[in-house]
Amino acid sequence: MPARAGLSRLPLLTILVAFAALSVDIAIPVVNTFAAAFATTSAAAQLTLSVFVLAFAVTHLIAGPLSDRFGRRPVLIVGVAVYTAATVLCLFAGSIEELVAARFLQGIGCCAGPVVGRAIVRDVYGGERAAKVLAYMSTVMGFVPGVAPILGGVLAEAFGWRAIFVALLVFAAVALLGCLFALDETNKWRDPAAVRPRRLAANYLSFLGDRTFLAYLVATGFTYSALLSFHSLSAFVLIEQFGVRIGNYGYWFLGIVVGYVLGAFTVGRLHGRLGPNTLITIGLSIEVCAATLLAALGWARVDAPAAIIGPMALFMYGGGFVFPNAAAGAIAPYQTKAGAASALLGFAQFMAGAVISTIVTRFHAGNQFTLVTGVLICALVGLLAFRLLIAKPKPALAPAE
């Protein structure tokens, strides 16, 4: 093990893995502020989230292979440097177009953190110890979606929306300094063929021909699409329609984080008694029930924050069943191609979220109807598609003689 990559480096690795969650969640309370600041529409302001996720998704397909070919450290340094420069551009953006473009660059640079950070954990710790380290990091990461919106709301209310990019710039600078001075190269076995297009294409096409892999892909993809659709419109609904203060938005958001943590905890207790496909089906069914309740309250014009947050907390309780089981199930059959399988799963999940949430926000009409309907459609399609794909095809009947 490299001398500087032991347990003392876990804080740096955790920061790297937390890049995406922090970058998305800290901006959620101020999406509506972007619209007001640049005199634009809610759909245009929402692009600051969706293009970030889009860039983050696409970069999944190359960040891992690049680190296999050239090493973890150079890919990390370049990625974090791009993220840092893009954050400066966000800070000084003079129009919504400039902010959206800068967020796209942020998403590209951001991807190196979580993708390569997890690879470093596998390099350094290996096997069972790596699983324990990743579990520790995931526990810490669970607090990010709860804390980031609170931080973003408080900063924006006190100092204006640009303050959130000052916070991200400090975060990025710490990560960049850590990569430069506190992290050794951990990839001792470079793969010269890792980025050859033919190999990448062959791997990804083989996954897309696997019905079981596709089932896990749609389960995570539609769950995340519902969540990102909520992220994109919740600030408009809660702050502008229901009158929640920007500084208080994050506290409401904590309810959703608690729902997910409880769901993941429940899954941990049920493992060994129920199979992963059963647990995913239960989770998707909970999501449908929660989305139905959300839609019913929204269509009935129950204009209260609890009518949105309560059902979404239940929805993410179901998400706690879906995400860990689908991720593990998708990668498990591909021991020698686990990185590529993980990359494609991540790409599809975030790409679906970016595209579907953008479509949903195009129909936003100043009320909660679009939000609740979009979440319900995602939940229904996710459950139906998963069950259709996971079911074993019936053998063809022999022709009558």
CSV table of C-alpha atoms in Angstrom, one decimal, residues 157-367:
chain,number,residue,atom,x,y,z
A,157,GLU,CA,-30.1,34.0,1.8
A,158,ALA,CA,-27.2,35.7,3.6
A,159,PHE,CA,-24.9,36.5,0.7
A,160,GLY,CA,-26.7,35.9,-2.6
A,161,TRP,CA,-26.6,33.0,-5.0
A,162,ARG,CA,-23.0,33.4,-6.1
A,163,ALA,CA,-21.9,32.5,-2.5
A,164,ILE,CA,-22.7,28.8,-3.2
A,165,PHE,CA,-20.0,28.8,-5.9
A,166,VAL,CA,-17.6,30.4,-3.5
A,167,ALA,CA,-18.2,27.4,-1.2
A,168,LEU,CA,-17.8,24.9,-4.1
A,169,LEU,CA,-14.6,26.7,-5.1
A,170,VAL,CA,-13.1,26.2,-1.6
A,171,PHE,CA,-14.2,22.6,-1.8
A,172,ALA,CA,-12.5,22.1,-5.2
A,173,ALA,CA,-9.3,23.9,-4.1
A,174,VAL,CA,-9.0,21.6,-1.1
A,175,ALA,CA,-9.5,18.5,-3.3
A,176,LEU,CA,-7.0,19.8,-5.9
A,177,LEU,CA,-4.3,20.4,-3.3
A,178,GLY,CA,-5.0,17.0,-1.8
A,179,CYS,CA,-4.6,15.3,-5.2
A,180,LEU,CA,-1.4,17.2,-5.9
A,181,PHE,CA,0.3,16.7,-2.6
A,182,ALA,CA,-1.4,13.9,-0.6
A,183,LEU,CA,-2.1,11.2,-3.1
A,184,ASP,CA,0.3,8.8,-4.8
A,185,GLU,CA,-0.4,6.8,-8.0
A,186,THR,CA,-2.3,3.6,-7.0
A,187,ASN,CA,-2.8,2.0,-10.5
A,188,LYS,CA,0.3,-0.2,-10.8
A,189,TRP,CA,-1.1,-2.2,-13.8
A,190,ARG,CA,-1.8,0.2,-16.7
A,191,ASP,CA,-3.9,-1.3,-19.5
A,192,PRO,CA,-2.8,0.1,-22.9
A,193,ALA,CA,-6.0,-1.2,-24.5
A,194,ALA,CA,-8.4,0.3,-22.0
A,195,VAL,CA,-9.5,3.2,-24.2
A,196,ARG,CA,-9.5,1.5,-27.5
A,197,PRO,CA,-12.9,2.3,-29.1
A,198,ARG,CA,-13.5,-1.3,-30.3
A,199,ARG,CA,-13.0,-2.8,-26.8
A,200,LEU,CA,-15.2,-0.2,-25.1
A,201,ALA,CA,-18.0,-0.6,-27.7
A,202,ALA,CA,-17.9,-4.4,-27.5
A,203,ASN,CA,-18.1,-4.3,-23.7
A,204,TYR,CA,-21.0,-1.8,-23.6
A,205,LEU,CA,-22.9,-3.6,-26.4
A,206,SER,CA,-22.6,-6.9,-24.5
A,207,PHE,CA,-24.3,-5.4,-21.4
A,208,LEU,CA,-27.1,-3.9,-23.5
A,209,GLY,CA,-27.9,-7.4,-24.8
A,210,ASP,CA,-28.4,-8.7,-21.3
A,211,ARG,CA,-32.1,-8.5,-20.2
A,212,THR,CA,-31.2,-8.7,-16.5
A,213,PHE,CA,-28.7,-5.9,-16.8
A,214,LEU,CA,-31.3,-3.8,-18.6
A,215,ALA,CA,-33.8,-4.5,-15.9
A,216,TYR,CA,-31.4,-3.1,-13.3
A,217,LEU,CA,-30.7,-0.2,-15.5
A,218,VAL,CA,-34.3,0.9,-15.9
A,219,ALA,CA,-34.9,0.4,-12.2
A,220,THR,CA,-32.2,2.9,-11.3
A,221,GLY,CA,-32.8,5.1,-14.3
A,222,PHE,CA,-36.5,5.8,-13.7
A,223,THR,CA,-36.0,6.1,-9.9
A,224,TYR,CA,-33.3,8.7,-10.4
A,225,SER,CA,-35.3,10.5,-13.1
A,226,ALA,CA,-38.2,10.9,-10.7
A,227,LEU,CA,-35.8,12.2,-8.0
A,228,LEU,CA,-34.1,14.7,-10.4
A,229,SER,CA,-37.5,15.9,-11.7
A,230,PHE,CA,-38.3,16.6,-8.1
A,231,HIS,CA,-35.0,18.4,-7.6
A,232,SER,CA,-35.5,20.5,-10.6
A,233,LEU,CA,-39.0,21.8,-9.7
A,234,SER,CA,-39.2,21.5,-5.9
A,235,ALA,CA,-37.6,24.9,-5.3
A,236,PHE,CA,-40.1,26.6,-7.5
A,237,VAL,CA,-43.0,24.8,-5.8
A,238,LEU,CA,-41.9,25.1,-2.2
A,239,ILE,CA,-40.4,28.5,-2.3
A,240,GLU,CA,-42.4,30.5,-4.8
A,241,GLN,CA,-45.8,28.7,-4.5
A,242,PHE,CA,-45.8,27.6,-0.8
A,243,GLY,CA,-43.8,30.4,0.6
A,244,VAL,CA,-40.9,28.4,2.1
A,245,ARG,CA,-37.9,30.6,2.8
A,246,ILE,CA,-34.7,29.7,0.9
A,247,GLY,CA,-32.9,29.3,4.2
A,248,ASN,CA,-35.5,26.8,5.4
A,249,TYR,CA,-35.8,24.7,2.2
A,250,GLY,CA,-32.9,22.4,3.1
A,251,TYR,CA,-34.5,21.5,6.4
A,252,TRP,CA,-37.6,20.2,4.5
A,253,PHE,CA,-35.3,18.3,2.2
A,254,LEU,CA,-33.9,16.4,5.2
A,255,GLY,CA,-37.1,14.4,5.3
A,256,ILE,CA,-36.3,12.9,1.9
A,257,VAL,CA,-32.8,12.0,3.0
A,258,VAL,CA,-34.1,10.3,6.2
A,259,GLY,CA,-36.5,8.3,4.0
A,260,TYR,CA,-33.6,7.0,1.9
A,261,VAL,CA,-31.4,6.1,4.9
A,262,LEU,CA,-34.3,4.2,6.5
A,263,GLY,CA,-34.9,2.3,3.3
A,264,ALA,CA,-31.2,1.3,3.0
A,265,PHE,CA,-31.2,0.3,6.6
A,266,THR,CA,-34.3,-1.9,6.1
A,267,VAL,CA,-32.7,-3.6,3.1
A,268,GLY,CA,-29.7,-4.4,5.3
A,269,ARG,CA,-32.0,-6.1,7.7
A,270,LEU,CA,-33.8,-8.1,5.0
A,271,HIS,CA,-30.7,-9.3,3.1
A,272,GLY,CA,-30.5,-13.0,3.2
A,273,ARG,CA,-34.2,-13.4,3.7
A,274,LEU,CA,-35.3,-11.9,0.4
A,275,GLY,CA,-33.5,-12.0,-3.0
A,276,PRO,CA,-32.3,-8.8,-4.7
A,277,ASN,CA,-35.0,-8.9,-7.4
A,278,THR,CA,-37.7,-9.2,-4.8
A,279,LEU,CA,-36.3,-6.3,-2.8
A,280,ILE,CA,-36.1,-4.2,-6.0
A,281,THR,CA,-39.8,-5.1,-6.8
A,282,ILE,CA,-40.8,-4.1,-3.3
A,283,GLY,CA,-38.9,-0.8,-3.6
A,284,LEU,CA,-40.4,0.1,-6.9
A,285,SER,CA,-43.9,-0.8,-5.6
A,286,ILE,CA,-43.4,1.5,-2.7
A,287,GLU,CA,-42.3,4.2,-5.1
A,288,VAL,CA,-45.5,3.7,-7.1
A,289,CYS,CA,-47.6,4.0,-3.9
A,290,ALA,CA,-45.8,7.1,-2.8
A,291,ALA,CA,-46.0,8.7,-6.3
A,292,THR,CA,-49.8,8.0,-6.4
A,293,LEU,CA,-50.2,9.7,-3.0
A,294,LEU,CA,-48.1,12.6,-4.2
A,295,ALA,CA,-50.1,13.0,-7.4
A,296,ALA,CA,-53.4,12.7,-5.5
A,297,LEU,CA,-52.5,15.5,-3.1
A,298,GLY,CA,-51.1,17.6,-5.9
A,299,TRP,CA,-54.1,17.2,-8.1
A,300,ALA,CA,-56.4,18.0,-5.2
A,301,ARG,CA,-54.5,21.3,-4.7
A,302,VAL,CA,-53.3,20.5,-1.2
A,303,ASP,CA,-50.9,23.4,-1.1
A,304,ALA,CA,-48.6,22.5,1.8
A,305,PRO,CA,-44.9,21.6,1.9
A,306,ALA,CA,-45.7,18.4,3.8
A,307,ALA,CA,-48.0,17.3,0.9
A,308,ILE,CA,-44.8,17.2,-1.3
A,309,ILE,CA,-42.1,16.2,1.2
A,310,GLY,CA,-44.1,13.4,2.9
A,311,PRO,CA,-44.8,11.3,-0.2
A,312,MET,CA,-41.3,12.0,-1.6
A,313,ALA,CA,-39.7,10.7,1.7
A,314,LEU,CA,-41.8,7.5,1.2
A,315,PHE,CA,-40.7,7.4,-2.4
A,316,MET,CA,-37.0,7.6,-1.4
A,317,TYR,CA,-37.6,4.9,1.3
A,318,GLY,CA,-38.4,2.7,-1.8
A,319,GLY,CA,-35.3,4.1,-3.5
A,320,GLY,CA,-33.3,2.7,-0.6
A,321,PHE,CA,-34.4,-0.7,-1.7
A,322,VAL,CA,-33.7,-0.1,-5.4
A,323,PHE,CA,-30.3,1.6,-5.8
A,324,PRO,CA,-28.0,-0.7,-3.8
A,325,ASN,CA,-29.6,-3.9,-5.0
A,326,ALA,CA,-29.7,-2.8,-8.7
A,327,ALA,CA,-26.1,-1.6,-8.6
A,328,ALA,CA,-24.8,-4.8,-7.0
A,329,GLY,CA,-27.0,-7.0,-9.3
A,330,ALA,CA,-25.9,-5.3,-12.5
A,331,ILE,CA,-22.1,-5.7,-11.8
A,332,ALA,CA,-22.1,-9.1,-10.1
A,333,PRO,CA,-22.0,-11.3,-13.3
A,334,TYR,CA,-19.1,-9.3,-14.8
A,335,GLN,CA,-16.1,-9.9,-12.6
A,336,THR,CA,-13.5,-9.0,-15.3
A,337,LYS,CA,-15.6,-6.1,-16.7
A,338,ALA,CA,-17.0,-4.7,-13.4
A,339,GLY,CA,-15.6,-1.2,-14.1
A,340,ALA,CA,-17.2,-1.0,-17.6
A,341,ALA,CA,-20.5,-2.4,-16.2
A,342,SER,CA,-20.5,0.2,-13.4
A,343,ALA,CA,-19.7,3.0,-15.9
A,344,LEU,CA,-22.5,2.1,-18.2
A,345,LEU,CA,-25.0,1.8,-15.3
A,346,GLY,CA,-24.0,5.2,-14.0
A,347,PHE,CA,-24.1,6.8,-17.5
A,348,ALA,CA,-27.6,5.4,-18.1
A,349,GLN,CA,-28.9,6.5,-14.7
A,350,PHE,CA,-27.7,10.0,-14.9
A,351,MET,CA,-28.4,10.4,-18.6
A,352,ALA,CA,-32.0,9.3,-18.1
A,353,GLY,CA,-32.3,11.7,-15.2
A,354,ALA,CA,-31.0,14.6,-17.2
A,355,VAL,CA,-33.2,14.0,-20.3
A,356,ILE,CA,-36.4,13.1,-18.5
A,357,SER,CA,-36.2,15.9,-15.9
A,358,THR,CA,-35.6,18.4,-18.7
A,359,ILE,CA,-38.7,17.2,-20.5
A,360,VAL,CA,-40.7,17.4,-17.3
A,361,THR,CA,-39.7,20.9,-16.5
A,362,ARG,CA,-40.7,22.1,-20.0
A,363,PHE,CA,-44.3,21.6,-19.0
A,364,HIS,CA,-43.9,23.5,-15.7
A,365,ALA,CA,-46.8,26.0,-15.4
A,366,GLY,CA,-46.2,27.6,-12.0
A,367,ASN,CA,-47.8,24.9,-9.9
